[in-house]
Coordinates of C-alpha atoms and ligand atoms in Angstrom, one line a residue:
M520 CA 0.9 4.0 2.2
K521 CA -0.2 5.7 5.4
I522 CA 2.0 6.0 8.4
R523 CA 0.3 5.2 11.6
A524 CA 1.9 7.7 13.8
A525 CA 0.6 8.4 17.3
A526 CA -0.7 5.7 19.7
C527 CA 1.0 2.7 18.2
I528 CA -1.6 0.8 20.1
A529 CA -1.2 -2.9 19.8
C530 CA 0.1 -6.5 19.6
T531 CA -1.4 -9.9 20.0
L532 CA -1.9 -11.9 23.0
A533 CA -5.0 -13.4 21.5
A534 CA -3.2 -16.6 21.1
M535 CA -2.0 -16.6 24.7
A536 CA -4.7 -18.2 26.7
L537 CA -3.7 -16.6 30.0
A538 CA -6.1 -16.9 32.8
A539 CA -7.5 -13.6 34.1
D540 CA -6.3 -12.3 37.5
P541 CA -9.0 -13.4 39.8
K542 CA -8.9 -10.0 41.6
A543 CA -9.2 -7.9 38.4
T544 CA -12.5 -6.0 38.0
P545 CA -14.2 -4.4 35.0
E546 CA -13.7 -1.0 36.6
E547 CA -10.0 -1.5 36.7
A548 CA -10.0 -2.7 33.2
R549 CA -11.7 0.6 32.1
K550 CA -9.2 2.7 34.0
F551 CA -6.3 0.6 32.7
I552 CA -7.1 1.1 29.0
H553 CA -7.9 4.7 29.6
D554 CA -4.5 5.4 31.1
A555 CA -2.8 3.3 28.4
E556 CA -4.5 5.3 25.7
Q557 CA -3.4 8.6 27.1
K558 CA 0.2 7.5 27.7
L559 CA 0.6 5.9 24.3
L560 CA -0.9 8.9 22.6
L561 CA 1.9 11.1 24.0
L562 CA 4.6 8.6 23.1
G563 CA 3.1 8.2 19.7
V564 CA 3.2 11.9 19.0
D565 CA 6.9 12.1 20.0
S566 CA 7.9 9.2 17.8
A567 CA 5.8 10.5 14.9
R568 CA 7.6 13.9 15.0
A569 CA 11.0 12.2 15.1
D570 CA 10.0 9.9 12.3
W571 CA 8.8 12.8 10.3
I572 CA 12.2 14.7 10.7
K573 CA 14.1 11.5 9.8
S574 CA 12.0 10.8 6.7
T575 CA 12.4 14.3 5.4
Y576 CA 16.0 14.7 6.4
I577 CA 17.9 11.5 6.5
T578 CA 21.1 11.6 8.6
D579 CA 22.8 9.4 11.2
D580 CA 21.5 11.7 13.9
T581 CA 17.9 11.9 12.8
E582 CA 17.9 8.1 12.4
A583 CA 19.3 7.5 15.9
I584 CA 16.8 9.9 17.5
A585 CA 13.8 8.4 15.6
A586 CA 14.8 4.8 16.4
K587 CA 15.0 5.7 20.1
L588 CA 11.6 7.3 20.2
D589 CA 10.0 4.6 18.2
E590 CA 11.5 2.1 20.6
K591 CA 10.1 3.9 23.6
A592 CA 6.6 3.9 22.0
I593 CA 6.7 0.3 20.9
A594 CA 8.1 -1.0 24.2
A595 CA 5.4 0.8 26.1
T596 CA 2.8 -0.7 23.9
V597 CA 4.3 -4.2 24.4
A598 CA 4.3 -3.7 28.1
Y599 CA 0.7 -2.6 28.3
A600 CA -0.4 -5.5 26.1
K601 CA 1.3 -7.9 28.5
Q602 CA -0.3 -6.3 31.5
A603 CA -3.7 -6.4 29.8
T604 CA -3.7 -10.2 29.9
R605 CA -4.8 -9.9 33.5
F606 CA -8.2 -8.9 32.2
D607 CA -8.5 -11.9 29.8
G608 CA -11.7 -13.7 30.3
L609 CA -13.3 -10.9 32.4
K610 CA -16.8 -9.9 31.4
L611 CA -16.4 -6.3 30.1
D612 CA -18.6 -3.8 28.3
A613 CA -18.2 -4.0 24.5
E614 CA -16.2 -0.8 24.1
T615 CA -13.6 -1.7 26.7
A616 CA -13.3 -5.3 25.4
R617 CA -12.7 -4.0 21.9
K618 CA -10.1 -1.5 23.1
L619 CA -8.2 -4.2 25.0
K620 CA -8.3 -6.4 22.0
L621 CA -6.9 -3.7 19.7
L622 CA -4.2 -2.9 22.2
K623 CA -2.9 -6.4 21.6
L624 CA -3.3 -6.2 17.8
S625 CA -2.0 -3.2 16.1
L626 CA 1.8 -3.3 16.3
T627 CA 3.6 -4.1 13.0
I628 CA 6.7 -4.9 15.0
A629 CA 7.1 -5.9 18.7
T630 CA 10.4 -5.3 20.4
P631 CA 11.9 -8.2 22.4
A632 CA 12.0 -7.7 26.2
D633 CA 15.8 -7.6 26.3
A634 CA 16.9 -4.0 26.3
R635 CA 19.8 -4.5 23.9
E636 CA 17.8 -6.4 21.4
S637 CA 15.0 -4.0 21.6
E638 CA 17.3 -1.1 20.7
E639 CA 19.0 -3.1 18.0
L640 CA 15.7 -4.0 16.3
T641 CA 14.4 -0.4 16.0
R642 CA 17.8 0.8 14.9
I643 CA 17.9 -1.9 12.2
V644 CA 14.4 -1.0 10.9
T645 CA 15.1 2.7 10.8
G646 CA 18.5 2.0 9.1
M647 CA 17.0 -0.2 6.4
E648 CA 14.4 2.4 5.4
G649 CA 17.2 5.0 5.4
T650 CA 19.3 2.9 3.1
Y651 CA 16.4 2.6 0.7
G652 CA 15.6 6.3 0.9
K653 CA 19.2 7.2 0.1
G654 CA 19.5 4.5 -2.6
K655 CA 21.1 5.6 -5.8
Y656 CA 22.7 3.9 -8.9
C657 CA 26.1 5.4 -9.8
P658 CA 27.3 3.5 -12.9
S659 CA 30.5 5.6 -13.2
G660 CA 31.3 7.8 -10.3
P661 CA 29.4 10.3 -8.1
A662 CA 28.4 12.5 -11.0
S663 CA 26.6 9.7 -12.7
C664 CA 24.3 8.9 -9.7
R665 CA 20.6 8.4 -10.4
D666 CA 17.8 8.1 -7.8
L667 CA 14.7 6.0 -7.9
E668 CA 12.6 8.7 -9.5
E669 CA 15.1 9.0 -12.4
L670 CA 15.4 5.3 -12.8
S671 CA 11.6 4.8 -12.7
K672 CA 11.3 7.3 -15.5
I673 CA 13.6 5.2 -17.6
L674 CA 11.5 2.1 -16.8
A675 CA 8.4 4.0 -17.7
E676 CA 9.5 5.6 -20.9
S677 CA 12.4 3.8 -22.5
R678 CA 11.8 1.0 -25.0
D679 CA 15.4 0.2 -25.3
P680 CA 16.0 -3.2 -23.6
K681 CA 19.6 -2.4 -22.7
A682 CA 18.6 0.9 -21.0
L683 CA 15.8 -0.9 -19.2
R684 CA 17.9 -3.7 -18.0
D685 CA 20.6 -1.3 -16.7
A686 CA 18.2 0.9 -14.8
W687 CA 16.5 -2.2 -13.3
T688 CA 19.7 -3.8 -12.3
G689 CA 21.1 -0.6 -11.0
W690 CA 18.2 0.0 -8.6
H691 CA 18.2 -3.6 -7.5
A692 CA 21.7 -3.3 -6.3
I693 CA 20.8 -0.8 -3.5
S694 CA 19.3 -3.5 -1.4
K695 CA 22.4 -5.8 -1.3
P696 CA 23.7 -4.1 1.9
I697 CA 20.3 -4.6 3.5
R698 CA 20.4 -8.4 3.4
Q699 CA 22.4 -9.0 6.6
D700 CA 20.3 -6.6 8.5
F701 CA 17.1 -8.1 7.2
V702 CA 18.2 -11.6 8.5
R703 CA 18.7 -10.1 12.0
Y704 CA 15.5 -8.1 11.8
V705 CA 13.5 -11.3 11.0
D706 CA 15.1 -13.0 14.1
L707 CA 14.4 -10.2 16.5
A708 CA 11.0 -9.3 15.1
N709 CA 10.0 -13.0 15.5
K710 CA 11.3 -12.9 19.1
G711 CA 9.3 -9.9 20.0
A712 CA 6.1 -11.4 18.4
R713 CA 6.6 -14.7 20.2
Q714 CA 7.0 -13.0 23.5
L715 CA 3.5 -11.6 22.8
G716 CA 2.1 -15.0 22.2
F717 CA 2.3 -15.2 18.4
K718 CA 3.9 -18.0 16.4
D719 CA 6.0 -15.4 14.5
N720 CA 5.8 -11.9 13.1
G721 CA 3.8 -13.0 10.1
A722 CA 1.3 -14.7 12.2
M723 CA 1.0 -11.4 14.1
W724 CA 0.3 -9.6 10.9
R725 CA -2.4 -12.1 9.9
S726 CA -4.2 -11.7 13.2
K727 CA -5.5 -8.3 12.6
Y728 CA -8.6 -9.0 10.6
D729 CA -11.4 -9.8 13.0
M730 CA -11.3 -13.4 12.0
A731 CA -9.1 -16.5 12.7
P732 CA -5.7 -16.0 10.9
D733 CA -6.2 -19.2 9.0
D734 CA -9.6 -18.1 7.8
F735 CA -8.0 -14.9 6.6
S736 CA -5.5 -16.9 4.4
K737 CA -8.4 -18.8 3.0
E738 CA -10.2 -15.6 2.2
L739 CA -7.2 -14.5 0.2
D740 CA -7.2 -17.7 -1.8
R741 CA -10.9 -17.3 -2.5
L742 CA -10.5 -13.8 -3.7
W743 CA -7.5 -14.6 -5.9
D744 CA -9.4 -17.5 -7.5
Q745 CA -12.2 -15.0 -8.3
V746 CA -10.0 -12.6 -10.1
K747 CA -7.3 -14.9 -11.6
P748 CA -9.1 -15.5 -14.9
L749 CA -9.0 -11.8 -15.5
Y750 CA -5.3 -11.6 -14.7
L751 CA -4.4 -14.6 -17.0
S752 CA -6.3 -12.9 -19.9
L753 CA -4.5 -9.6 -19.4
H754 CA -1.1 -11.3 -18.9
A755 CA -1.5 -13.3 -22.2
Y756 CA -2.6 -10.2 -24.1
V757 CA 0.3 -8.1 -22.9
R758 CA 2.8 -10.9 -23.5
N759 CA 1.6 -11.2 -27.1
R760 CA 2.0 -7.6 -27.8
L761 CA 5.4 -7.4 -26.0
H762 CA 6.5 -10.4 -28.0
E763 CA 5.7 -8.5 -31.2
K764 CA 7.8 -5.6 -29.9
Y765 CA 10.8 -7.4 -28.2
G766 CA 10.8 -10.7 -30.0
D767 CA 12.0 -13.9 -28.2
A768 CA 13.1 -11.9 -25.1
V769 CA 9.4 -12.4 -24.3
P770 CA 8.6 -16.0 -24.9
P771 CA 5.1 -16.7 -26.2
G772 CA 4.1 -19.2 -23.5
G773 CA 6.5 -18.1 -20.7
A774 CA 7.1 -15.5 -18.0
I775 CA 7.5 -11.9 -19.0
P776 CA 10.8 -10.2 -18.1
A777 CA 10.2 -7.8 -15.2
D778 CA 12.0 -4.9 -16.7
L779 CA 9.7 -4.6 -19.8
L780 CA 6.4 -3.7 -18.0
G781 CA 7.0 -0.1 -17.3
N782 CA 7.5 -0.2 -13.6
M783 CA 10.5 -1.0 -11.4
W784 CA 8.6 -3.8 -9.6
A785 CA 6.3 -4.8 -12.5
Q786 CA 3.5 -4.1 -10.1
D787 CA 1.4 -2.0 -12.4
W788 CA 1.8 -1.7 -16.1
D789 CA 0.0 1.4 -17.2
N790 CA 3.2 3.0 -18.4
I791 CA 3.4 0.6 -21.3
Y792 CA -0.3 1.3 -22.4
P793 CA 1.0 3.1 -25.6
L794 CA 2.8 -0.2 -26.6
I795 CA -0.4 -2.2 -26.3
A796 CA -3.2 0.2 -27.0
P797 CA -6.1 -1.1 -29.1
A798 CA -6.1 0.4 -32.5
N799 CA -9.7 1.5 -32.7
A800 CA -10.6 2.1 -29.1
D801 CA -7.9 4.4 -27.9
P802 CA -9.5 7.3 -25.9
G803 CA -6.8 9.6 -27.3
Y804 CA -5.7 11.5 -24.3
D805 CA -3.0 11.0 -21.6
V806 CA -3.3 12.6 -18.2
T807 CA 0.4 13.5 -17.9
A808 CA 0.1 15.4 -21.2
L809 CA -3.1 17.2 -20.0
L810 CA -1.5 18.3 -16.8
K811 CA 1.6 19.5 -18.5
K812 CA -0.4 21.4 -21.1
R813 CA -2.2 23.3 -18.4
N814 CA 1.2 24.0 -16.6
T815 CA -0.2 22.3 -13.5
D816 CA 2.0 22.7 -10.5
W817 CA 2.3 20.6 -7.4
K818 CA -0.1 22.7 -5.5
Q819 CA -2.7 22.5 -8.1
M820 CA -2.3 18.7 -8.2
V821 CA -3.0 18.6 -4.4
K822 CA -5.9 21.0 -4.7
Y823 CA -7.5 18.8 -7.4
G824 CA -7.4 16.0 -4.9
E825 CA -8.7 18.1 -2.0
G826 CA -11.4 19.5 -4.3
F827 CA -12.8 16.0 -4.9
F828 CA -13.2 15.2 -1.2
T829 CA -14.8 18.6 -0.4
S830 CA -17.2 18.2 -3.3
L831 CA -18.5 15.2 -1.4
G832 CA -19.2 17.3 1.7
L833 CA -16.0 16.7 3.7
A834 CA -14.2 19.5 5.4
P835 CA -11.1 21.0 3.6
L836 CA -7.7 20.2 4.8
P837 CA -6.4 22.3 7.7
E838 CA -4.0 25.2 7.1
T839 CA -1.2 23.3 8.9
F840 CA -1.4 20.6 6.2
W841 CA -0.1 23.1 3.7
E842 CA 2.5 24.5 6.0
R843 CA 3.9 21.3 7.3
S844 CA 3.8 18.8 4.4
L845 CA 6.6 17.9 2.1
F846 CA 5.5 18.2 -1.4
L847 CA 8.7 18.3 -3.6
K848 CA 12.0 16.5 -3.5
P849 CA 14.5 18.8 -1.8
K850 CA 17.7 19.3 -3.9
D851 CA 20.1 19.4 -1.0
R852 CA 19.4 16.4 1.1
D853 CA 18.2 12.8 1.2
V854 CA 14.5 12.1 2.0
V855 CA 12.3 9.1 1.9
C856 CA 10.4 10.0 -1.4
H857 CA 8.0 7.0 -1.2
A858 CA 4.6 8.8 -0.8
S859 CA 2.9 8.5 2.5
A860 CA 0.1 10.3 4.5
W861 CA 0.8 11.2 8.1
D862 CA -1.3 11.8 11.2
I863 CA 1.1 13.2 13.6
D864 CA -1.3 13.9 16.6
T865 CA -4.3 11.8 15.5
L866 CA -6.3 15.0 15.6
N867 CA -5.6 17.7 13.2
D868 CA -1.9 17.6 12.3
V869 CA -2.3 15.6 9.1
R870 CA 0.4 15.8 6.4
L871 CA 1.5 14.5 3.0
K872 CA 5.0 13.5 2.3
M873 CA 5.7 13.1 -1.4
C874 CA 8.1 14.1 -4.1
I875 CA 5.3 15.1 -6.5
Q876 CA 6.0 14.9 -10.2
I877 CA 3.5 16.2 -12.8
T878 CA 2.4 12.9 -14.1
G879 CA -0.9 11.0 -14.4
E880 CA 0.6 8.5 -12.0
D881 CA 1.3 11.0 -9.3
F882 CA -2.2 12.6 -9.9
L883 CA -3.6 9.2 -8.8
T884 CA -1.2 8.9 -5.9
V885 CA -2.2 12.3 -4.5
H886 CA -5.8 11.1 -4.4
H887 CA -4.6 7.9 -2.8
E888 CA -2.7 9.7 0.0
L889 CA -5.4 12.2 0.6
G890 CA -7.8 9.3 1.1
H891 CA -5.6 8.4 4.1
N892 CA -5.7 12.1 5.4
F893 CA -9.5 12.4 5.1
Y894 CA -10.0 9.0 6.8
Q895 CA -7.7 10.2 9.6
R896 CA -9.7 13.4 10.1
A897 CA -13.0 11.6 10.0
Y898 CA -12.1 9.2 12.9
S899 CA -10.2 11.8 14.9
K900 CA -13.2 12.4 17.2
L901 CA -13.2 8.8 18.5
P902 CA -11.3 7.6 21.5
P903 CA -7.6 7.1 20.6
S904 CA -7.9 3.3 20.4
F905 CA -10.4 3.5 17.5
R906 CA -8.5 6.1 15.5
D907 CA -7.6 3.8 12.7
S908 CA -9.3 2.2 9.6
A909 CA -11.7 -0.8 9.8
N910 CA -8.8 -2.9 8.6
D911 CA -5.7 -1.8 6.9
G912 CA -7.1 -2.6 3.4
F913 CA -9.8 0.0 4.1
H914 CA -7.2 2.6 4.7
E915 CA -5.5 1.9 1.4
A916 CA -8.8 1.7 -0.5
V917 CA -10.4 5.1 0.3
G918 CA -8.3 7.4 -1.9
D919 CA -8.2 4.7 -4.7
T920 CA -12.0 4.6 -4.6
I921 CA -12.1 8.3 -5.2
A922 CA -9.6 7.9 -8.0
L923 CA -11.9 5.4 -9.8
S924 CA -14.2 8.5 -10.2
I925 CA -11.6 10.3 -12.3
T926 CA -13.5 9.5 -15.4
P927 CA -13.2 11.4 -18.7
E928 CA -16.3 13.3 -17.9
Y929 CA -14.8 14.3 -14.6
L930 CA -11.7 15.6 -16.3
V931 CA -13.9 17.7 -18.5
K932 CA -15.6 19.1 -15.5
I933 CA -12.4 20.3 -13.8
G934 CA -11.2 21.7 -17.1
L935 CA -8.3 19.4 -17.9
L936 CA -9.9 17.7 -20.9
D937 CA -11.9 19.4 -23.7
R938 CA -14.2 16.6 -24.6
A939 CA -14.9 13.1 -23.2
P940 CA -14.4 10.2 -25.7
D941 CA -17.6 8.3 -26.5
T942 CA -18.3 4.8 -25.5
S943 CA -16.6 3.3 -28.5
K944 CA -13.4 4.0 -26.6
D945 CA -14.3 2.1 -23.5
I946 CA -12.1 -0.8 -24.2
G947 CA -9.1 1.5 -24.3
L948 CA -10.2 3.1 -21.0
L949 CA -10.7 -0.3 -19.4
L950 CA -7.4 -1.7 -20.7
H951 CA -5.6 1.3 -19.2
K952 CA -7.3 0.8 -15.8
A953 CA -6.6 -3.0 -16.0
L954 CA -2.9 -2.3 -16.4
E955 CA -3.1 -0.5 -13.2
K956 CA -5.5 -2.6 -11.1
I957 CA -5.6 -6.1 -12.6
A958 CA -1.8 -6.3 -13.1
F959 CA -1.4 -5.3 -9.4
L960 CA -3.4 -8.1 -7.9
P961 CA -0.9 -10.9 -7.9
F962 CA 1.9 -8.5 -6.9
G963 CA -0.3 -7.4 -4.0
L964 CA -0.3 -11.0 -2.9
V965 CA 3.2 -11.9 -3.5
I966 CA 5.1 -9.7 -1.2
D967 CA 3.6 -11.1 2.0
Q968 CA 3.4 -14.6 0.7
W969 CA 7.2 -14.2 0.6
R970 CA 7.5 -12.4 3.9
W971 CA 5.1 -14.7 5.8
K972 CA 7.2 -17.7 4.7
V973 CA 10.4 -15.9 5.7
F974 CA 9.0 -15.1 9.2
S975 CA 7.9 -18.7 9.6
G976 CA 11.3 -20.0 8.6
E977 CA 9.9 -21.9 5.6
I978 CA 12.2 -19.7 3.4
P979 CA 15.7 -19.5 5.1
P980 CA 18.1 -16.7 4.4
E981 CA 20.1 -18.8 1.9
K982 CA 16.9 -19.1 -0.3
Y983 CA 15.6 -15.5 0.0
N984 CA 16.2 -14.5 -3.5
Q985 CA 15.4 -17.8 -5.2
A986 CA 12.1 -18.1 -3.3
W987 CA 11.2 -14.6 -4.2
W988 CA 11.6 -15.3 -7.9
Q989 CA 9.7 -18.6 -7.6
L990 CA 6.8 -16.7 -6.1
R991 CA 7.0 -13.9 -8.6
Q992 CA 6.9 -16.5 -11.4
K993 CA 4.1 -18.5 -9.8
Y994 CA 1.6 -15.6 -9.2
Q995 CA 2.7 -12.9 -11.6
G996 CA 4.2 -14.9 -14.4
I997 CA 7.2 -12.6 -14.5
A998 CA 10.9 -13.5 -14.6
P999 CA 14.1 -11.6 -13.7
P1000 CA 15.4 -9.5 -16.7
D1001 CA 17.4 -11.4 -19.2
P1002 CA 20.6 -12.0 -17.2
E1003 CA 23.3 -11.6 -19.9
G1004 CA 25.5 -14.1 -18.1
A1005 CA 24.7 -12.8 -14.6
P1006 CA 21.6 -14.5 -13.2
R1007 CA 20.1 -13.3 -10.0
G1008 CA 21.6 -15.0 -7.0
E1009 CA 21.8 -15.0 -3.2
A1010 CA 24.2 -12.1 -3.2
D1011 CA 21.3 -10.0 -4.5
F1012 CA 18.4 -9.2 -2.3
D1013 CA 15.7 -8.2 -4.8
P1014 CA 12.7 -8.1 -2.3
G1015 CA 14.6 -5.3 -0.4
A1016 CA 14.5 -3.1 -3.4
K1017 CA 10.8 -2.6 -2.7
Y1018 CA 10.0 0.1 -0.1
H1019 CA 7.6 -1.8 2.1
V1020 CA 10.0 -4.7 2.6
A1021 CA 12.9 -2.4 3.6
A1022 CA 10.6 -0.4 5.8
N1023 CA 8.6 -3.1 7.6
V1024 CA 5.2 -2.1 6.1
P1025 CA 2.8 -5.0 5.7
Y1026 CA 1.6 -5.4 2.1
M1027 CA -1.6 -7.6 2.0
R1028 CA -3.5 -4.4 2.7
Y1029 CA -2.9 -3.4 -0.9
F1030 CA -4.4 -6.6 -2.3
L1031 CA -7.4 -6.1 -0.1
A1032 CA -7.7 -2.5 -1.2
D1033 CA -7.6 -3.5 -4.8
I1034 CA -10.7 -5.7 -4.3
L1035 CA -12.5 -3.4 -1.7
Q1036 CA -12.2 -0.2 -3.8
F1037 CA -14.3 -1.7 -6.5
Q1038 CA -16.9 -2.7 -4.0
F1039 CA -16.9 0.8 -2.5
H1040 CA -17.0 2.3 -6.0
R1041 CA -20.0 0.2 -7.1
A1042 CA -21.9 1.0 -3.9
L1043 CA -21.2 4.7 -4.0
S1044 CA -22.1 4.9 -7.6
Q1045 CA -25.4 3.3 -6.9
A1046 CA -25.9 5.8 -4.1
A1047 CA -25.2 8.6 -6.6
G1048 CA -27.7 7.2 -8.9
C1049 CA -25.2 6.2 -11.6
T1050 CA -26.8 3.5 -13.9
G1051 CA -24.2 3.6 -16.7
P1052 CA -21.2 1.2 -16.9
L1053 CA -19.1 1.4 -13.7
N1054 CA -16.1 2.8 -15.4
R1055 CA -18.1 5.9 -16.5
C1056 CA -19.6 6.5 -13.0
S1057 CA -18.1 9.5 -11.0
I1058 CA -19.4 10.4 -7.6
Y1059 CA -17.8 13.9 -7.9
G1060 CA -20.0 16.5 -6.2
N1061 CA -22.5 13.9 -5.0
K1062 CA -23.5 14.5 -1.4
E1063 CA -25.4 11.2 -0.9
A1064 CA -22.3 9.2 -1.9
G1065 CA -20.3 11.5 0.4
A1066 CA -22.5 10.9 3.3
K1067 CA -22.3 7.2 2.8
L1068 CA -18.6 7.2 2.6
N1069 CA -18.3 9.5 5.6
A1070 CA -20.5 7.3 7.7
M1071 CA -18.0 4.4 7.2
L1072 CA -14.9 6.7 7.7
E1073 CA -16.2 8.0 11.0
M1074 CA -16.5 4.5 12.4
G1075 CA -12.7 4.2 12.4
Q1076 CA -12.0 0.8 13.9
S1077 CA -14.5 1.1 16.6
R1078 CA -16.3 -2.0 15.2
P1079 CA -15.2 -5.1 13.3
W1080 CA -14.5 -4.3 9.6
Q1081 CA -17.4 -6.4 8.5
E1082 CA -19.7 -3.8 10.0
A1083 CA -18.0 -1.0 8.3
L1084 CA -18.2 -2.8 5.0
E1085 CA -21.9 -3.5 5.6
K1086 CA -22.4 0.2 6.2
I1087 CA -21.0 1.2 2.9
A1088 CA -21.6 -1.7 0.6
G1089 CA -24.5 -3.6 2.3
T1090 CA -22.5 -6.8 2.7
R1091 CA -20.2 -8.3 5.2
Q1092 CA -18.0 -10.1 2.8
M1093 CA -15.1 -8.9 0.7
D1094 CA -16.2 -9.7 -2.8
A1095 CA -14.5 -9.6 -6.2
T1096 CA -17.7 -9.5 -8.2
A1097 CA -17.4 -5.7 -8.3
I1098 CA -14.0 -5.7 -9.9
R1099 CA -15.2 -8.4 -12.3
D1100 CA -18.3 -6.5 -13.2
Y1101 CA -16.2 -3.4 -13.8
F1102 CA -13.9 -5.2 -16.3
A1103 CA -16.5 -7.7 -17.7
P1104 CA -16.4 -6.0 -21.2
L1105 CA -12.7 -6.0 -21.3
Q1106 CA -12.4 -9.7 -20.3
K1107 CA -14.6 -10.6 -23.2
W1108 CA -12.5 -8.4 -25.6
L1109 CA -9.2 -9.8 -24.2
D1110 CA -10.4 -13.4 -24.7
E1111 CA -11.2 -12.6 -28.4
Q1112 CA -7.7 -11.2 -28.9
N1113 CA -6.1 -14.1 -27.2
Q1114 CA -7.8 -16.7 -29.3
G1115 CA -5.4 -19.5 -30.4
K1116 CA -2.6 -18.1 -28.2
P1117 CA -1.4 -19.8 -25.0
L1118 CA -2.7 -18.7 -21.6
G1119 CA -0.5 -18.9 -18.5
W1120 CA 3.2 -19.8 -18.2
Ligands
LIG511 N1 0.3 5.1 -2.2 C1 1.4 4.2 -2.4 C2 1.6 3.3 -1.3 O1 0.6 3.2 -0.6 C3 2.6 5.1 -2.5 C4 3.1 5.2 -3.9 O2 2.9 4.2 -4.6 O3 3.7 6.1 -4.3 O4 2.6 2.8 -0.9
LIG512 N1 1.4 2.3 -3.0 C1 1.7 0.9 -2.9 C2 3.1 0.7 -3.5 O1 3.8 1.6 -3.7 C3 0.6 0.1 -3.6 O2 0.4 0.6 -4.9 O3 3.5 -0.4 -3.7
LIG513 ZN1 -1.4 4.2 1.0

């Protein structure tokens, strides 16, 4: 994810049909938004610095200070957004009108007007993220404690059902204490959103897409319908292979237990690739092993990422990036290890916060995070209001687009791989990618399907966990691990064991990014003159593709996202045909493998 630091500009009054003040003038509106931008920028920098220290050194004090400065920045934004209603309906130049609109739209949380409630809300949000960051599973006393990185390694590598279940259950216990706070957070966040004219906090999140919130929900349904056949085929194939491996723990026509898919949240499944690799089409290399063989260290990992962006013609990262980032997990203190890219002053002070491990997965995550940082630098020349991505899915898609260019041929070019496998291995390559990108699609949907219903009250606190697993089953076709007499219940709070839920980060952006990155990749590959299959196209070193990408990045959010999409992909619609094109040969292969076997659950 990316942390939007400075200038938390935003919130929605769009729904509030307040009449303009008859005395308000366009000149006043321009001055108002200019002043707001300057003031919020300063408050944003203060809160970003405090957040940085808190995230890289979790203590009661750093949490308290960060909560206080976040509160100040958010409350100021809310106040400006409320004042801005006096310009509603006034005829304004396009730039001022867009800035005023964005002012009302970019908060992910709005503090209520009551001072005590405002303080309580920011304290709760900071505290939940801290609890997640400090989370450990200690089966038998302090010496036995394991953190998320260690538990994730078990999920990724172990094939022992007992060890998997234990690691899964151990991690999912860290969020039990978050539950009470979460209930209160939902109440207060809704209150803040309502005071800004939204129906609830979920409605506020859905209003950020340059289209009516209901139309946005319809777009999501349309995109999901486009990709669902691919997911069903992948799910059925994986289930068959896991059934062969684990027996009836994986029922042939049912949901797959969540702890058997190689990832703590079953959100991407590439770690179980070795279990399901096609016999004749395995490309025969593993990026983790390649990195280890060359003794790659954290710095080289980041340099590979930076090198890709500069090969496209973008400027290298500033010296301060290397001085101020957190690259490794400190041994002596708690930090929030969940990777993120920061933009402290929205100018040059970009940073990475990550506990880098030398794995293929983290190799991709580095590219993902640097995508945020290069986007941030590209739009830093715009007025403060426009220093963000076209929509939040764009921000999440940029680094992933670059990572789609990490082809075998590219790995050869940078000296990690000796020889690229020929096209007879493409099914293996595609299957590996599908475990990452296709497996993720329903997960990308599910988190906010759950949260939107929680914010609207359709899912009440006494059904949090039950509803969570119903949605996980419905979209992903996965089930909680075999309970061994202890089924998941309402004492558990399984959604809170996912970072973005505990930390109030919207999630639909990742679903959008999963679709968009293939649109971007297809368009940039064309610009680079690649005519081969999409999974073999790499834009590395191609200045035409770089210029096309940069033209979109430099727009920031100065124009509706549809225009940014048009700039890079020549269309104004999000479109899943690119991801379907990319995986078309795999879909055909999967359907052959699945013949005579049940589809769905
Ligand atoms: N890039 C991821 C995200 O956006 C971070 C991660 O998976 O490590 O949340
Ligand atoms: N980075 C996001 C996550 O961790 C999406 O992959 O969930
Ligand atoms: Zn991200």
